[in-house]
XYZ file of C-alpha atoms in Angstrom:
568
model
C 140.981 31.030 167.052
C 141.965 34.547 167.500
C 143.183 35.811 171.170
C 140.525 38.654 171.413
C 137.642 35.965 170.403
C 138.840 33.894 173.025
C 138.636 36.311 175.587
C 135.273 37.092 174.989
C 133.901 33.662 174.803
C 135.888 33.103 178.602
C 134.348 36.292 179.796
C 130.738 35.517 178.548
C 128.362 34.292 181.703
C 127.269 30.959 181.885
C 123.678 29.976 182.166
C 122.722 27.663 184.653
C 119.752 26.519 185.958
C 120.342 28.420 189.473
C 120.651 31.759 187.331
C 118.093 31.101 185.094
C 115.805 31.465 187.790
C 117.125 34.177 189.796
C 114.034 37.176 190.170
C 114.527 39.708 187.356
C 113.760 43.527 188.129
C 109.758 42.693 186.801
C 109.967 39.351 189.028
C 110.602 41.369 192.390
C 107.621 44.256 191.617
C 104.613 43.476 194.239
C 101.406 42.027 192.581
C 99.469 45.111 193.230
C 101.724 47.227 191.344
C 101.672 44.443 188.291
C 98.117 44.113 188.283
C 97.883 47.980 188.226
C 100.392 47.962 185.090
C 98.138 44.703 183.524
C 95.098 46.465 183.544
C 96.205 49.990 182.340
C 97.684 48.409 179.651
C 94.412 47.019 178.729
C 92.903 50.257 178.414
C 96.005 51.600 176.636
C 95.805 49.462 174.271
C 92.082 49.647 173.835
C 91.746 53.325 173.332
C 94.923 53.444 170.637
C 93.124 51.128 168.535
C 92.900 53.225 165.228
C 89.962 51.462 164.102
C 86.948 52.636 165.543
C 84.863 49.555 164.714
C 88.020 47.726 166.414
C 87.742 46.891 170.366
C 91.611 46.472 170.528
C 94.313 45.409 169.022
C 94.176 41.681 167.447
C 95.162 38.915 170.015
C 97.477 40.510 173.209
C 96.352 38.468 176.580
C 98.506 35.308 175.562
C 101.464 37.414 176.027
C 101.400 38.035 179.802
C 101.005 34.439 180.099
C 104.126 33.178 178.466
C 107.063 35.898 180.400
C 107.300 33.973 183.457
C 105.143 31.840 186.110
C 104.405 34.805 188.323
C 103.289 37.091 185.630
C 101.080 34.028 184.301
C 99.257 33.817 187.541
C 99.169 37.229 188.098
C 97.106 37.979 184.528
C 95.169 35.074 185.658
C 94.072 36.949 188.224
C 93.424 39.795 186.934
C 90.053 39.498 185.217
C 90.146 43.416 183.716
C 92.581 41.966 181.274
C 90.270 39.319 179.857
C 86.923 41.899 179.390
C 88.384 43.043 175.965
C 87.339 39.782 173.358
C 88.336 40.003 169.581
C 86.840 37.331 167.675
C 88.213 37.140 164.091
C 87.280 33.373 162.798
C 84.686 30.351 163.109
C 86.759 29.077 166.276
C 85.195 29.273 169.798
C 87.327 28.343 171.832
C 88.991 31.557 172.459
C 85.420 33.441 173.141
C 84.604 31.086 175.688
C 88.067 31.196 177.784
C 87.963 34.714 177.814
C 83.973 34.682 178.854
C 85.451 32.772 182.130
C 88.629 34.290 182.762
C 87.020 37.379 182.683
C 84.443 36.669 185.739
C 81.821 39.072 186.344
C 83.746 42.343 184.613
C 81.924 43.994 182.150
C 82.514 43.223 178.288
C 83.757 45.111 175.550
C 83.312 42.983 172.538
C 84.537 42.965 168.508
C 83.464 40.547 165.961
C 84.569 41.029 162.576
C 83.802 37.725 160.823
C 79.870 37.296 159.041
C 80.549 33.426 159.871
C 81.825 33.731 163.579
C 78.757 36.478 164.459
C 76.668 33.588 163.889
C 78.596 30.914 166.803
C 79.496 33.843 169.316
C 76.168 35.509 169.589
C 74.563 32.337 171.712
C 77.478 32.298 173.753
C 77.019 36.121 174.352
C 73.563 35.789 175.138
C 74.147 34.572 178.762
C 76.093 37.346 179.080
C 74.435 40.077 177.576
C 73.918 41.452 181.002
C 77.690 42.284 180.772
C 78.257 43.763 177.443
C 79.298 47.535 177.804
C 80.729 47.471 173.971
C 79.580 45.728 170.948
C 81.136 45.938 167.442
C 80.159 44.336 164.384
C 82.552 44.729 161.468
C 83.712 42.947 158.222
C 83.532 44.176 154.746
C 81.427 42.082 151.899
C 83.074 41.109 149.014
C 81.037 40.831 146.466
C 83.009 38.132 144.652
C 81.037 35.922 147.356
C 77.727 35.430 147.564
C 75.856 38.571 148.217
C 72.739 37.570 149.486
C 74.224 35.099 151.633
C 76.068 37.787 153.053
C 73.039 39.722 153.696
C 70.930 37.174 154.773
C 74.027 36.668 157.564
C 74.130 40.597 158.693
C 70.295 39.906 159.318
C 70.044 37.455 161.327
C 72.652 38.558 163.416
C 70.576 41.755 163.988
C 67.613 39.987 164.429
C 69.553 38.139 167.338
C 70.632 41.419 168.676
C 67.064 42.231 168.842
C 66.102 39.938 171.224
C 68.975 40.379 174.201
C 68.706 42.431 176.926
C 71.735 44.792 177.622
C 71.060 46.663 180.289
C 74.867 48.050 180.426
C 75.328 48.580 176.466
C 77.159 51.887 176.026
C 78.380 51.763 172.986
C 76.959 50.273 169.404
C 79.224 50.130 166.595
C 78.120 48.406 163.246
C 79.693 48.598 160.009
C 78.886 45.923 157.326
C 80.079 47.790 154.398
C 80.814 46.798 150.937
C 84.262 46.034 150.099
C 86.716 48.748 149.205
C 88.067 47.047 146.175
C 84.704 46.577 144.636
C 82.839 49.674 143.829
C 80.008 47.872 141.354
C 77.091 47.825 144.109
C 76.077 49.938 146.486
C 73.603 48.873 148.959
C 70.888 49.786 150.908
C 71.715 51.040 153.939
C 70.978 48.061 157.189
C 68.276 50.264 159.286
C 68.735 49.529 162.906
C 65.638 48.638 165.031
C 64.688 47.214 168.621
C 67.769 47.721 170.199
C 67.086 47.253 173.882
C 70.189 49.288 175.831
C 68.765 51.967 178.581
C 72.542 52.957 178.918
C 73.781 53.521 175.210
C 75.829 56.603 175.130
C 77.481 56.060 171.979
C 76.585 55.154 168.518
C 78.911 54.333 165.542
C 76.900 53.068 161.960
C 78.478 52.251 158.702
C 75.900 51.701 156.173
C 73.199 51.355 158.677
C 70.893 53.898 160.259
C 68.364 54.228 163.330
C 65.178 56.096 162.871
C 64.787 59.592 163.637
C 62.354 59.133 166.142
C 63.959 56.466 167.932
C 64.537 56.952 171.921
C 67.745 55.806 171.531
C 68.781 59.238 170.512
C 67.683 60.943 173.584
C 70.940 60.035 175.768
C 73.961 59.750 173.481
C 77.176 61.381 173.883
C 78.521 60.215 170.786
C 76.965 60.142 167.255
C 78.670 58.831 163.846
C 77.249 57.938 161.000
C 79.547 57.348 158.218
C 78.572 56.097 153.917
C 75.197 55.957 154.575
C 73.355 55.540 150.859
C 70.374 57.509 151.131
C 67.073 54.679 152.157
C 63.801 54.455 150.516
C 62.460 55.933 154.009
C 61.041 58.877 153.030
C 61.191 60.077 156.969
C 65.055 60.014 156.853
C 65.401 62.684 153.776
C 64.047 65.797 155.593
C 66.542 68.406 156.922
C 64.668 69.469 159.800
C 63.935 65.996 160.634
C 67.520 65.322 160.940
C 68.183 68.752 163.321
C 65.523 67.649 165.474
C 67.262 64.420 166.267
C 70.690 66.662 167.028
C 68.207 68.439 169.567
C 67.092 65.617 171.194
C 70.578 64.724 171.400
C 72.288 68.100 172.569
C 71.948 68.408 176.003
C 74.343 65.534 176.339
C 76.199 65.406 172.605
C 79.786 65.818 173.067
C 81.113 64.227 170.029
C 79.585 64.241 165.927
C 80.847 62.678 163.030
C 78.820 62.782 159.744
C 80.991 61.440 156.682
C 80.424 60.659 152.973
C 77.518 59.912 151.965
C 74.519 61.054 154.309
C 70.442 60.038 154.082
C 69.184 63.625 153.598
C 67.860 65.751 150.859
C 69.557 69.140 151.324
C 67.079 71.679 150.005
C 68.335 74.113 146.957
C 69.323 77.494 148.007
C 70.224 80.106 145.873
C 71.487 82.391 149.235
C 72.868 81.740 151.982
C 69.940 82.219 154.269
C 69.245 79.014 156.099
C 65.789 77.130 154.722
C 65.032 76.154 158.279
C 64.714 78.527 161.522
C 65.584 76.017 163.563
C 68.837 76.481 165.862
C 70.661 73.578 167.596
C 72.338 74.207 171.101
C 75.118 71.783 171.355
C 76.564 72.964 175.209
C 78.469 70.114 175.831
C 80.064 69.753 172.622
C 83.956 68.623 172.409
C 84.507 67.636 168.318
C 82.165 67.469 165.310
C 83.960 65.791 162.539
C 82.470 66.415 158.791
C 83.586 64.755 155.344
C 81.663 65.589 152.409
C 82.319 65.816 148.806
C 80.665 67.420 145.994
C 80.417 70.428 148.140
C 81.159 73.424 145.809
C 77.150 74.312 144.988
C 75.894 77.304 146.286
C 75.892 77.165 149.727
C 76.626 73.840 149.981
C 75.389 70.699 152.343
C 78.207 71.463 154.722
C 77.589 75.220 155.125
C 73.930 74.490 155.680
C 74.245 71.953 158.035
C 76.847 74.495 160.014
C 74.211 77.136 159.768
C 71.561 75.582 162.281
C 74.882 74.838 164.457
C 75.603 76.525 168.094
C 78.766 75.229 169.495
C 81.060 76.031 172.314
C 83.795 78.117 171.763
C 86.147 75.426 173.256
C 85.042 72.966 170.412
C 87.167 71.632 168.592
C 85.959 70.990 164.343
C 87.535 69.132 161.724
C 86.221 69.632 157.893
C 87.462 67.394 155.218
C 85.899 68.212 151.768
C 86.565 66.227 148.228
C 87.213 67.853 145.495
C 86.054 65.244 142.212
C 86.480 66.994 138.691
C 83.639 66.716 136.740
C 81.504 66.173 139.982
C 82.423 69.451 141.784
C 81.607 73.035 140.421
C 84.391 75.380 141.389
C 83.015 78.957 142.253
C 84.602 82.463 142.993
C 85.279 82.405 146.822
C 84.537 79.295 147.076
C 84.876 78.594 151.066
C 82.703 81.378 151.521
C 79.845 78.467 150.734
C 81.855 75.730 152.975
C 82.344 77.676 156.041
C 79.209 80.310 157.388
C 81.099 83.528 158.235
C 79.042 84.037 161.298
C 80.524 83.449 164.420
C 77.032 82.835 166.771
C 77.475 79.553 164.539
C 81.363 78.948 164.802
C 82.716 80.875 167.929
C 86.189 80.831 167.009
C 85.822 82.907 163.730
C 85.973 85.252 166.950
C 88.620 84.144 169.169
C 91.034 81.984 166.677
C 94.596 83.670 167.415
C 96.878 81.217 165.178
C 96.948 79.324 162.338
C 98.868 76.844 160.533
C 98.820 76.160 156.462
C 100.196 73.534 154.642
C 99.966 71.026 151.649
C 100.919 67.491 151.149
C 102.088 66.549 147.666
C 99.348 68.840 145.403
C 96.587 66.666 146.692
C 95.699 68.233 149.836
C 95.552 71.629 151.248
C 95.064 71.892 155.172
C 94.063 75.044 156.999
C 94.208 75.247 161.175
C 93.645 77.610 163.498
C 92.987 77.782 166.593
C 92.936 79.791 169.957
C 95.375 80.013 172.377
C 95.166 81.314 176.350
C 96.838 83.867 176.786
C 100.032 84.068 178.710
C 100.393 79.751 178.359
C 100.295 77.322 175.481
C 97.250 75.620 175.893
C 95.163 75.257 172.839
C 91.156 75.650 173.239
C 88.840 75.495 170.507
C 89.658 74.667 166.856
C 89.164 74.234 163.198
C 90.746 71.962 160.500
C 89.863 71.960 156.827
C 91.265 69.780 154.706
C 90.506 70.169 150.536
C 91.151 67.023 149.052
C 92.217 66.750 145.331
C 92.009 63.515 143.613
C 92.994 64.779 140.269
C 96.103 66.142 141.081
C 98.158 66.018 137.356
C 95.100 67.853 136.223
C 94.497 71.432 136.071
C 92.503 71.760 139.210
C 89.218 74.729 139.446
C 90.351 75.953 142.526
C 93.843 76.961 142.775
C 95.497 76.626 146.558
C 97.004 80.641 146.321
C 93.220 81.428 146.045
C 92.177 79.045 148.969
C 94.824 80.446 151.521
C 93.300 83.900 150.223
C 89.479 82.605 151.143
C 90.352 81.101 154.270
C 92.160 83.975 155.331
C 89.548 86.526 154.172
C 86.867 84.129 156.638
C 88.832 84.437 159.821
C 89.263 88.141 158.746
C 87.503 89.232 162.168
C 89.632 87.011 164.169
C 92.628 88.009 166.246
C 94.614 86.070 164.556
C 98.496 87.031 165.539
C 100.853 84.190 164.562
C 100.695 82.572 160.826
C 102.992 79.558 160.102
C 102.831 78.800 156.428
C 104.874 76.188 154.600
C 105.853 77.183 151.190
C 106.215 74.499 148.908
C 103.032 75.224 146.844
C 101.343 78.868 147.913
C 103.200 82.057 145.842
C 102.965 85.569 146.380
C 99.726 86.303 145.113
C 98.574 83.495 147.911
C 100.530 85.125 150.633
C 99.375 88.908 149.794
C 95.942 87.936 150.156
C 96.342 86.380 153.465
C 98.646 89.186 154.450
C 95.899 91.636 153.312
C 92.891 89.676 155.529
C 94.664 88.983 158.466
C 96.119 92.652 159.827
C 96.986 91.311 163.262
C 99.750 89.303 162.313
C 102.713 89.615 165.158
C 104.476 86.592 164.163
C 105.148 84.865 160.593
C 107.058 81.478 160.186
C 107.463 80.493 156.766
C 109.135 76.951 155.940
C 110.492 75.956 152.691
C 112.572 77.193 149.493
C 113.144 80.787 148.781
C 113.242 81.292 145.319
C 115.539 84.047 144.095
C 115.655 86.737 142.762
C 111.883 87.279 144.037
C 111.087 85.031 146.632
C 107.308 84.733 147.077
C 107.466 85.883 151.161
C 109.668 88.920 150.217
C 107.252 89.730 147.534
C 104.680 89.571 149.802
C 106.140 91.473 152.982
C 106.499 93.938 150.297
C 102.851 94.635 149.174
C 100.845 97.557 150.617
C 97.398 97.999 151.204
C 94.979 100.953 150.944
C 94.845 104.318 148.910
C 96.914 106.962 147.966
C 96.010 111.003 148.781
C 95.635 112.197 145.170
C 96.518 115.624 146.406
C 98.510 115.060 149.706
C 102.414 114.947 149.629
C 102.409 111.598 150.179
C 101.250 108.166 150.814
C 98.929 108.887 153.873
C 96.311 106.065 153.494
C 99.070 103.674 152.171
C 100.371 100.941 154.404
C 102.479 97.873 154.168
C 100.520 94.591 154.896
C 100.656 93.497 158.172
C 101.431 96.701 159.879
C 101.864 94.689 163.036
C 104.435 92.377 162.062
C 107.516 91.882 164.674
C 108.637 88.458 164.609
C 110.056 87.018 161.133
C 111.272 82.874 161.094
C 112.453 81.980 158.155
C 113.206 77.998 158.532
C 114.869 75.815 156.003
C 115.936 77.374 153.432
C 119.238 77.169 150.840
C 121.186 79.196 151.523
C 121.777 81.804 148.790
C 124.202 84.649 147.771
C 121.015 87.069 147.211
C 119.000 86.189 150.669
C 120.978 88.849 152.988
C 120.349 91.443 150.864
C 117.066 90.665 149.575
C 116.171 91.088 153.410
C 117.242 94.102 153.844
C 116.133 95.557 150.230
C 112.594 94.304 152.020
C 112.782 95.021 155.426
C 114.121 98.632 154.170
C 111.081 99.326 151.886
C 108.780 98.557 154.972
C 110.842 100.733 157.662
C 109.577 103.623 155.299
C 105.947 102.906 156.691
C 107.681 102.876 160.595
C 107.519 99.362 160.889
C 110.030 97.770 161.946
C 111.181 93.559 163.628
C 111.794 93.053 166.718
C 113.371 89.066 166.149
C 114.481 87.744 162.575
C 115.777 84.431 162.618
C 117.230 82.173 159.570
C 117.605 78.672 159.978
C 119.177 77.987 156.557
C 121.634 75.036 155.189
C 124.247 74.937 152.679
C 126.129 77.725 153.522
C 130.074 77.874 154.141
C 131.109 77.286 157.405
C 133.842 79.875 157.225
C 133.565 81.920 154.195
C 136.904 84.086 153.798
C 138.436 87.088 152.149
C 136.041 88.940 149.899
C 133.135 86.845 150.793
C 133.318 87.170 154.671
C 133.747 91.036 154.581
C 130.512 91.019 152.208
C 128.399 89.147 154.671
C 129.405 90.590 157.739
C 128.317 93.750 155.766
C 125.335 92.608 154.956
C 124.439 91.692 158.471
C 125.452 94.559 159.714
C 122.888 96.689 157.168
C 120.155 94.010 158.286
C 120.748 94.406 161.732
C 119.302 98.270 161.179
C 115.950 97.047 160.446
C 115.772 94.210 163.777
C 115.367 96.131 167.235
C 116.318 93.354 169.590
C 117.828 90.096 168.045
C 119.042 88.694 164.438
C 119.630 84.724 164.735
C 121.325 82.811 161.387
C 121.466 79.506 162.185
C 122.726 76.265 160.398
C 120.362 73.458 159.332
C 120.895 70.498 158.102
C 118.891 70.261 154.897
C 115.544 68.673 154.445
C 116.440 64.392 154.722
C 119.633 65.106 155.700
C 120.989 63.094 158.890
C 122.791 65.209 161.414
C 126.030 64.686 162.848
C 124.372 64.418 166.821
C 121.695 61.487 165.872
C-alpha cells in the first residue's frame, strides 16, 4: 500500500456510536426557530410550484421525518407542514395521515388522478370546512375510454356540488384532453353550484362558469385557459363577457385569457370598438393574453384591449401565434394587436426602456417598461411575444418589420434606453426603430458585427427629415436619434475594420453636433498584445475615436459566447 494512502486512511476519523450522536449545527437550533424554517418552507415550496393546477411539489413532508429524531418530532408538531396534500394514485392512506397530522389548519388540496378523485372526495367531505385550495387536474387520453373518463370528471363535480366550503379561496380545474392526442376536442365542463362565499380565485381548463354567476362578484384572480367555444348561446356575446370583468373589477388584480376563448368577436372593418362599454380595472397587477390567429383586422386581442382601463403600474404580457395558412399577415400588422391609445394601455405613455430579442427564428419578444426615476425599480410593463411555428418557411411577417411596428406604437413614449440583441434584426429593422423612438439616450446592442457594413453602424448612420431645396445646407436633416450619448457594444469578434468603422460613423454624425458621452466595447478574440505595425495602428485608431467620446472610451475583453473563463 502506498505511504501517502496510508496516511490518509490513519488520519481519517472514526465513527463511533458516541460521535454519531453528537448534536450537529441543525440539532442545537431551538424548536421555534425550526418550526419557523418548517413552515416557510412549506410555503416556499408551494408558491414555486410551476404548475398552476399543482398545490406543490410531488411528495416533500417524509423528508423532515427521516434527518434525525428531533427534526421528526419537531415536523410532527408542526401541523402547517401537513395542510399542503398531493394525491397522485388510488392509495388512501397518505390523504388520511396528512388529514390528521394536519389538525385543524386549513387545506390546500391537489388531486390529479380521475380514479383517486373518486376515494378522496368522501374523505374530504368532513373536512370541507377546511379547504382553502382545491385543484383538480389530469389529462384524458383518449386511448382509454372516453366516456368513462367523462362520466368520472362528472361525478366528481356533482360531489363538489354538494359540500359546503365556507373557506374555499381558490378553484382550479383542468380536465383537458391529452397533449399527444389532438383527434377530439371536447365540450367545455361548465361549472355550476359551487357553494364558496370566500372564493377569490378561479383557474378553468376546459371548463367555464356562467356569466351571471355570483361567483364572479369577489374574485381577485380570473383564468380561463382552451376553452372550446359551448353550445350556450349566453357565453358568445362580447359585452356579456365585459360585463362579467365589471362585476369583477373593483377587486380583479390578476387576468389570464389563453387559447381558445367562448366568445364570438364581432367583425370590424375599423378599429372603432363595437361596444361603448369601458372596464375600470383599479386594482389591477397582470393580465396575461395568448391568442392565435390574430392578424384580422383589428383582431380579438386589440378589441378585447380596447374596452380595457388599467393602472399604469400594471404589468401585461401578450403572446400571439403565428400559424401559416391560418394567420393573414397585414401591413403594420401590430397596429391591429396593440390599440395605440394610451387611456387603454397607460404605459404607451410612461414606458422609458425596452428590451428586443429573438430565440432561434421562432420567437420575437418585445419589453418595455417604465422605470422611477433616479432608482431601478421597474413599474408597469408590457411583453409581446410573436410566436412562429413555421420557422424553415418563409414567414408573412418579417421580424425587421416587427421591431419597426413596435417601435412606431410606443412612438409617444419616453422611451430613453433600447437594448437590442442582434442575431436576427438588420439595418432596415434598426432604422425604423431608430426613426420612431427619438428619445433614445442609451443603445446596447449584443451580438455579431458584420463587416464591412455592420447593421448598427448602418443604422447610427441614417438621417431623418428633409432637405432645404434652396438653403445652403441640410437644415431640416438630422441623424436618427439626435439624443444618443451612451453606445455598448457587447460581444462582438473582434475585427480589423471595427475601430475604424466607429469612427467613419461616429464622424458622419458629429457633422449634425452630436456627439457620445460613454462608448464601450466588450469584444473577444482580439490579441492580447498586438506589436509593431499593428499596435501603432490601433492606438491610432483609438486615439481618432476618442475625438468623437466626451467623457470615457472602455474596450474590454470577453470571453466569447460558450466560452468558459479562466476565474469560474
Amino acid at each position: 500500500m502506498p505511504e501517502a494512502r496510508k496516511s490518509r486512511i490513519a488520519h481519517r476519523p472514526v465513527i463511533t456510536a458516541s460521535t454519531a450522536a453528537a448534536p450537529g449545527p441543525f440539532n442545537r437550533l431551538p424548536v421555534e426557530i425550526l418550526r419557523e424554517i418548517f413552515e416557510w418552507a412549506s410555503i416556499r415550496s408551494t408558491v414555486s410550484s410551476t404548475n398552476w393546477a399543482f398545490v406543490g411539489p410531488l411528495v416533500w413532508q417524509p423528508v423532515l421525518t427521516q434527518i434525525c429524531r428531533q427534526w421528526r418530532a419537531v415536523a410532527l408538531e408542526t401541523a402547517n407542514v401537513w395542510r399542503y396534500i398531493n394525491v397522485f394514485d388510488e392509495s388512501m392512506e397518505w390523504l388520511k395521515l396528512l388529514l390528521a397530522r394536519s389538525h385543524n389548519r386549513t387545506l390546500d388540496v391537489g388531486i390529479h388522478c380521475a380514479a383517486a378523485a373518486q376515494k378522496a372526495l368522501p374523505l374530504l367531505e368532513p373536512h370541507s370546512h377546511r379547504l382553502r385550495l382545491l385543484a383538480f387536474e389530469w389529462p384524458v387520453d383518449f386511448d382509454d375510454d372516453t366516456n368513462r373518463n367523462f362520466k368520472i370528471c362528472r361525478a366528481v363535480l356533482r360531489k363538489v356540488y354538494k359540500m359546503d366550503l365556507p373557506k374555499l379561496e381558490e378553484f382550479r380545474f383542468d380536465f383537458s384532453e391529452n397533449p399527444v392526442s389532438d383527434r377530439y376536442i371536447m365540450e367545455p365542463y361548465k361549472i355550476t353550484g359551487l357553494r364558496a362565499p370566500s372564493l377569490e380565485a378561479l383557474y378553468l381548463k376546459q371548463a367555464y362558469v356562467a356569466w351571471k354567476s355570483p361567483l364572479f362578484r369577489q374574485l381577485r384572480v380570473l383564468h380561463l385557459e382552451d376553452i372550446a367555444t359551448p353550445e350556450d348561446p349566453a357565453m358568445h356575446s362580447l359585452d356579456a363577457f365585459l360585463e362579467v370583468i365589471q362585476r369583477c373589477s373593483p377587486q380583479l388584480e390578476e387576468l389570464t385569457l389563453s387559447i381558445g376563448f367562448p366568445l364570438y368577436f364581432p367583425e370590424q372593418e375599423s378599429h372603432r370598438p363595437a361596444s361603448e362599454r369601458v372596464v375600470e380595472l383599479p386594482r389591477l397587477r397582470a393580465m396575461r393574453l395568448v391568442w392565435d390567429k390574430v392578424w384580422a383586422t383589428p383582431c380579438e386581442v386589440f378589441q378585447f384591449l380596447q374596452h380595457m382601463r388599467v393602472p399604469a403600474r400594471a404589468a401585461l404580457s401578450i403572446t400571439i401565434d403565428y400559424e401559416r395558412g391560418n394567420s393573414r399577415v397585414e401591413d403594420h400588422a401590430l397596429f391591429s394587436v396593440i390599440p395605440r391609445d394610451s387611456e387603454c394601455l397607460p404605459i404607451l405613455r410612461t414606458a422609458t426602456s425596452m428590451h428586443v430579442r429573438t430565440i432561434s427564428g421562432k420567437r420575437t419578444m418585445f419589453s418595455v417598461y417604465s422605470e422611477t426615476p433616479g432608482s431601478t425599480t421597474q413599474e408597469g410593463g408590457l411583453n409581446l411575444e410573436i410566436i412562429n411555428h413555421n420557422p424553415t418557411e418563409f414567414w408573412q411577417y418579417p421580424v425587421d418589420e416587427q421591431l419597426t411596428d413596435f417601435c412606431a406604437v410606443f412612438a409617444g413614449a419616453p422611451i430613453s434606453r433600447l437594448s437590442i440583441d442582434m442575431k436576427e434584426f438588420g439595418a432596415e429593422g434598426l432604422i425604423g426603430a431608430f426613426r420612431n423612438l427619438n428619445s433614445l439616450k442609451v443603445v446596447e446592442v449584443q451580438g455579431a458585427l458584420v463587416f464591412p457594413r455592420a447593421p448598427i453602424l448602418v443604422a447610427l448612420e441614417a438621417t431623418q427629415g428633409t432637405a432645404e431645396v434652396h438653403g445652403p445646407k441640410e437644415e431640416n436633416v438630422r441623424p436618427v436619434v439626435p439624443g444618443l450619448r451612451q453606445l455598448w457594444l457587447r460581444s462582438l469578434p473582434w475585427h480589423p475594420q471595427l475601430l475604424r468603422s466607429l469612427d467613419d460613423c461616429l464622424d458622419m454624425r458629429s457633422k449634425y453636433g452630436t456627439e457620445l458621452t460613454n462608448l464601450r466595447l466588450e469584444v473577444f478574440g482580439r490579441e492580447s498584445s498586438p506589436e509593431g505595425d499593428a499596435e501603432l495602428e490601433e492606438h491610432h485608431q483609438l486615439f481618432a475615436l476618442q475625438m468623437w467620446v466626451q467623457d470615457q472610451l472602455e474596450i474590454v475583453d470577453v470571453p466569447a459566447p460558450g466560452a468558459v473563463s479562466d476565474t469560474e
